[in-house]
Amino acid sequence: MFNQIRSALTLVVALTALTGLAFPLGVTGIAQAIMPLKANGSLIERDGKVIGSALIGQAFTSDRYFWPRPSATGPDPYNASASSGSNLGTTSVKLKDRVVADIDRLKATGLVAPVPGDAVTTSGSGLDPHVSPAFAEAQVDRVAQARGLQPTEVADLVGRLIEKPDFGVIGEARVNVLELNLALDALNK
């Protein structure tokens, strides 16, 4: 019986060392060597300071910036520690009321119908850093007016920053809001 216990403990220690230490350290080392930016969270820096991640949305509310899609992370928008969907279904009155209020708010800012779906719906994680090209393009006039720029200049910037589907077929075209707003700041200096 002692031999069986010793064999079992040896196996637990060996597998723990292999799967709990060696494998994660190996994968981390390979990731750091091949793609260090992604391995470290795709952090975006400006003037030596980290200002965000290309993977996590941020709350932009000023008319001078492109707005992200709504966040489902509760009272603190884009809180990565509270990542989750809203769990509100299509028959939810609370969801319908929120969407109608968001549509009304967007139309009051000058956004013309039809309002893109991602302008009023949250992503599965509630942290999506991207908007559809349609939502970005729908915001061009508001942003251009707030910054004193020509709408064509802002629209050209949006067009340059549209990310195509991965490998040409996986996912949809999208625009990273943080990267778009940083490019907008650089354009408007």
mmCIF file of N, CA, C and O in Angstrom, residues 59-68 105-111 135-136 138-149 154 177 180-181 184-185 188:
data_model
loop_
_atom_site.group_PDB
_atom_site.id
_atom_site.type_symbol
_atom_site.label_atom_id
_atom_site.label_comp_id
_atom_site.label_asym_id
_atom_site.label_seq_id
_atom_site.Cartn_x
_atom_site.Cartn_y
_atom_site.Cartn_z
ATOM 1 N N ALA A 59 -14.199 54.080 -22.022
ATOM 2 C CA ALA A 59 -15.364 54.964 -22.084
ATOM 3 C C ALA A 59 -14.936 56.330 -22.590
ATOM 4 O O ALA A 59 -14.253 57.067 -21.884
ATOM 5 N N PHE A 60 -15.307 56.664 -23.810
ATOM 6 C CA PHE A 60 -15.121 58.004 -24.351
ATOM 7 C C PHE A 60 -16.497 58.645 -24.398
ATOM 8 O O PHE A 60 -17.423 58.080 -24.978
ATOM 9 N N THR A 61 -16.649 59.815 -23.795
ATOM 10 C CA THR A 61 -17.964 60.452 -23.758
ATOM 11 C C THR A 61 -17.984 61.824 -24.410
ATOM 12 O O THR A 61 -19.046 62.337 -24.720
ATOM 13 N N SER A 62 -16.831 62.424 -24.627
ATOM 14 C CA SER A 62 -16.755 63.750 -25.225
ATOM 15 C C SER A 62 -17.150 63.691 -26.698
ATOM 16 O O SER A 62 -16.868 62.715 -27.400
ATOM 17 N N ASP A 63 -17.772 64.753 -27.179
ATOM 18 C CA ASP A 63 -18.111 64.841 -28.604
ATOM 19 C C ASP A 63 -16.865 64.900 -29.478
ATOM 20 O O ASP A 63 -16.936 64.654 -30.677
ATOM 21 N N ARG A 64 -15.725 65.206 -28.890
ATOM 22 C CA ARG A 64 -14.465 65.278 -29.646
ATOM 23 C C ARG A 64 -13.904 63.899 -29.986
ATOM 24 O O ARG A 64 -12.938 63.804 -30.725
ATOM 25 N N TYR A 65 -14.497 62.870 -29.429
ATOM 26 C CA TYR A 65 -14.000 61.509 -29.643
ATOM 27 C C TYR A 65 -15.088 60.599 -30.198
ATOM 28 O O TYR A 65 -16.282 60.824 -29.994
ATOM 29 N N PHE A 66 -14.631 59.543 -30.859
ATOM 30 C CA PHE A 66 -15.555 58.495 -31.293
ATOM 31 C C PHE A 66 -15.958 57.712 -30.062
ATOM 32 O O PHE A 66 -15.144 57.433 -29.192
ATOM 33 N N TRP A 67 -17.230 57.373 -29.996
ATOM 34 C CA TRP A 67 -17.742 56.638 -28.852
ATOM 35 C C TRP A 67 -17.690 55.145 -29.115
ATOM 36 O O TRP A 67 -17.914 54.677 -30.238
ATOM 37 N N PRO A 68 -17.437 54.357 -28.075
ATOM 38 C CA PRO A 68 -17.453 52.898 -28.216
ATOM 39 C C PRO A 68 -18.882 52.369 -28.130
ATOM 40 O O PRO A 68 -19.821 53.127 -27.873
ATOM 41 N N ARG A 105 -30.815 58.990 -27.552
ATOM 42 C CA ARG A 105 -29.637 59.799 -27.206
ATOM 43 C C ARG A 105 -28.754 59.999 -28.436
ATOM 44 O O ARG A 105 -28.285 61.104 -28.710
ATOM 45 N N LEU A 106 -28.529 58.940 -29.210
ATOM 46 C CA LEU A 106 -27.690 59.044 -30.400
ATOM 47 C C LEU A 106 -28.329 59.938 -31.458
ATOM 48 O O LEU A 106 -27.648 60.749 -32.088
ATOM 49 N N LYS A 107 -29.632 59.802 -31.648
ATOM 50 C CA LYS A 107 -30.313 60.653 -32.622
ATOM 51 C C LYS A 107 -30.270 62.116 -32.195
ATOM 52 O O LYS A 107 -30.162 63.012 -33.034
ATOM 53 N N ALA A 108 -30.302 62.368 -30.894
ATOM 54 C CA ALA A 108 -30.230 63.748 -30.393
ATOM 55 C C ALA A 108 -28.863 64.379 -30.668
ATOM 56 O O ALA A 108 -28.743 65.600 -30.723
ATOM 57 N N THR A 109 -27.841 63.563 -30.855
ATOM 58 C CA THR A 109 -26.503 64.079 -31.170
ATOM 59 C C THR A 109 -26.310 64.285 -32.661
ATOM 60 O O THR A 109 -25.245 64.696 -33.096
ATOM 61 N N GLY A 110 -27.336 63.962 -33.442
ATOM 62 C CA GLY A 110 -27.240 64.170 -34.882
ATOM 63 C C GLY A 110 -27.035 62.904 -35.684
ATOM 64 O O GLY A 110 -26.936 62.950 -36.904
ATOM 65 N N LEU A 111 -26.943 61.769 -35.023
ATOM 66 C CA LEU A 111 -26.780 60.504 -35.735
ATOM 67 C C LEU A 111 -28.072 60.216 -36.491
ATOM 68 O O LEU A 111 -29.157 60.276 -35.923
ATOM 69 N N PHE A 135 -20.824 52.251 -37.545
ATOM 70 C CA PHE A 135 -20.977 53.091 -36.353
ATOM 71 C C PHE A 135 -19.913 54.184 -36.339
ATOM 72 O O PHE A 135 -20.191 55.335 -35.984
ATOM 73 N N ALA A 136 -18.686 53.855 -36.723
ATOM 74 C CA ALA A 136 -17.638 54.875 -36.784
ATOM 75 C C ALA A 136 -18.005 55.944 -37.814
ATOM 76 O O ALA A 136 -17.902 57.145 -37.542
ATOM 77 N N ALA A 138 -20.921 56.773 -38.862
ATOM 78 C CA ALA A 138 -22.091 57.531 -38.413
ATOM 79 C C ALA A 138 -21.709 58.644 -37.442
ATOM 80 O O ALA A 138 -22.476 59.589 -37.246
ATOM 81 N N GLN A 139 -20.529 58.558 -36.828
ATOM 82 C CA GLN A 139 -20.086 59.553 -35.857
ATOM 83 C C GLN A 139 -19.191 60.632 -36.455
ATOM 84 O O GLN A 139 -18.818 61.593 -35.775
ATOM 85 N N VAL A 140 -18.844 60.487 -37.726
ATOM 86 C CA VAL A 140 -17.885 61.390 -38.364
ATOM 87 C C VAL A 140 -18.304 62.849 -38.262
ATOM 88 O O VAL A 140 -17.501 63.714 -37.875
ATOM 89 N N ASP A 141 -19.534 63.176 -38.607
ATOM 90 C CA ASP A 141 -19.967 64.577 -38.603
ATOM 91 C C ASP A 141 -19.886 65.199 -37.211
ATOM 92 O O ASP A 141 -19.435 66.340 -37.055
ATOM 93 N N ARG A 142 -20.323 64.462 -36.189
ATOM 94 C CA ARG A 142 -20.281 64.980 -34.818
ATOM 95 C C ARG A 142 -18.851 65.271 -34.384
ATOM 96 O O ARG A 142 -18.551 66.342 -33.848
ATOM 97 N N VAL A 143 -17.947 64.321 -34.636
ATOM 98 C CA VAL A 143 -16.549 64.483 -34.227
ATOM 99 C C VAL A 143 -15.889 65.610 -35.013
ATOM 100 O O VAL A 143 -15.171 66.443 -34.444
ATOM 101 N N ALA A 144 -16.132 65.657 -36.310
ATOM 102 C CA ALA A 144 -15.537 66.708 -37.139
ATOM 103 C C ALA A 144 -15.991 68.090 -36.676
ATOM 104 O O ALA A 144 -15.182 69.013 -36.555
ATOM 105 N N GLN A 145 -17.263 68.230 -36.386
ATOM 106 C CA GLN A 145 -17.787 69.522 -35.932
ATOM 107 C C GLN A 145 -17.182 69.910 -34.584
ATOM 108 O O GLN A 145 -16.790 71.057 -34.379
ATOM 109 N N ALA A 146 -17.082 68.958 -33.662
ATOM 110 C CA ALA A 146 -16.541 69.248 -32.327
ATOM 111 C C ALA A 146 -15.069 69.638 -32.382
ATOM 112 O O ALA A 146 -14.600 70.407 -31.538
ATOM 113 N N ARG A 147 -14.351 69.144 -33.384
ATOM 114 C CA ARG A 147 -12.917 69.432 -33.498
ATOM 115 C C ARG A 147 -12.593 70.515 -34.518
ATOM 116 O O ARG A 147 -11.428 70.869 -34.687
ATOM 117 N N GLY A 148 -13.610 70.986 -35.233
ATOM 118 C CA GLY A 148 -13.357 72.003 -36.246
ATOM 119 C C GLY A 148 -12.622 71.457 -37.459
ATOM 120 O O GLY A 148 -11.832 72.168 -38.091
ATOM 121 N N LEU A 149 -12.864 70.190 -37.780
ATOM 122 C CA LEU A 149 -12.237 69.552 -38.939
ATOM 123 C C LEU A 149 -13.263 69.357 -40.042
ATOM 124 O O LEU A 149 -14.464 69.398 -39.812
ATOM 125 N N VAL A 154 -11.939 63.501 -41.447
ATOM 126 C CA VAL A 154 -12.210 62.525 -40.384
ATOM 127 C C VAL A 154 -12.652 61.200 -41.002
ATOM 128 O O VAL A 154 -12.229 60.130 -40.562
ATOM 129 N N VAL A 177 -11.552 51.689 -31.377
ATOM 130 C CA VAL A 177 -11.926 53.046 -30.968
ATOM 131 C C VAL A 177 -10.750 53.785 -30.337
ATOM 132 O O VAL A 177 -10.527 54.967 -30.634
ATOM 133 N N LEU A 180 -8.335 54.768 -33.050
ATOM 134 C CA LEU A 180 -8.937 55.820 -33.861
ATOM 135 C C LEU A 180 -8.864 57.167 -33.144
ATOM 136 O O LEU A 180 -8.494 58.189 -33.740
ATOM 137 N N ASN A 181 -9.180 57.179 -31.865
ATOM 138 C CA ASN A 181 -9.145 58.435 -31.113
ATOM 139 C C ASN A 181 -7.723 58.965 -30.939
ATOM 140 O O ASN A 181 -7.493 60.175 -30.949
ATOM 141 N N LEU A 184 -6.859 60.482 -34.171
ATOM 142 C CA LEU A 184 -7.602 61.743 -34.268
ATOM 143 C C LEU A 184 -6.892 62.847 -33.485
ATOM 144 O O LEU A 184 -6.757 63.976 -33.963
ATOM 145 N N ASP A 185 -6.395 62.517 -32.279
ATOM 146 C CA ASP A 185 -5.629 63.500 -31.503
ATOM 147 C C ASP A 185 -4.376 63.930 -32.250
ATOM 148 O O ASP A 185 -4.014 65.099 -32.254
ATOM 149 N N ASN A 188 -5.225 66.317 -35.027
ATOM 150 C CA ASN A 188 -5.796 67.583 -34.586
ATOM 151 C C ASN A 188 -4.862 68.373 -33.662
ATOM 152 O O ASN A 188 -5.310 69.193 -32.893
#
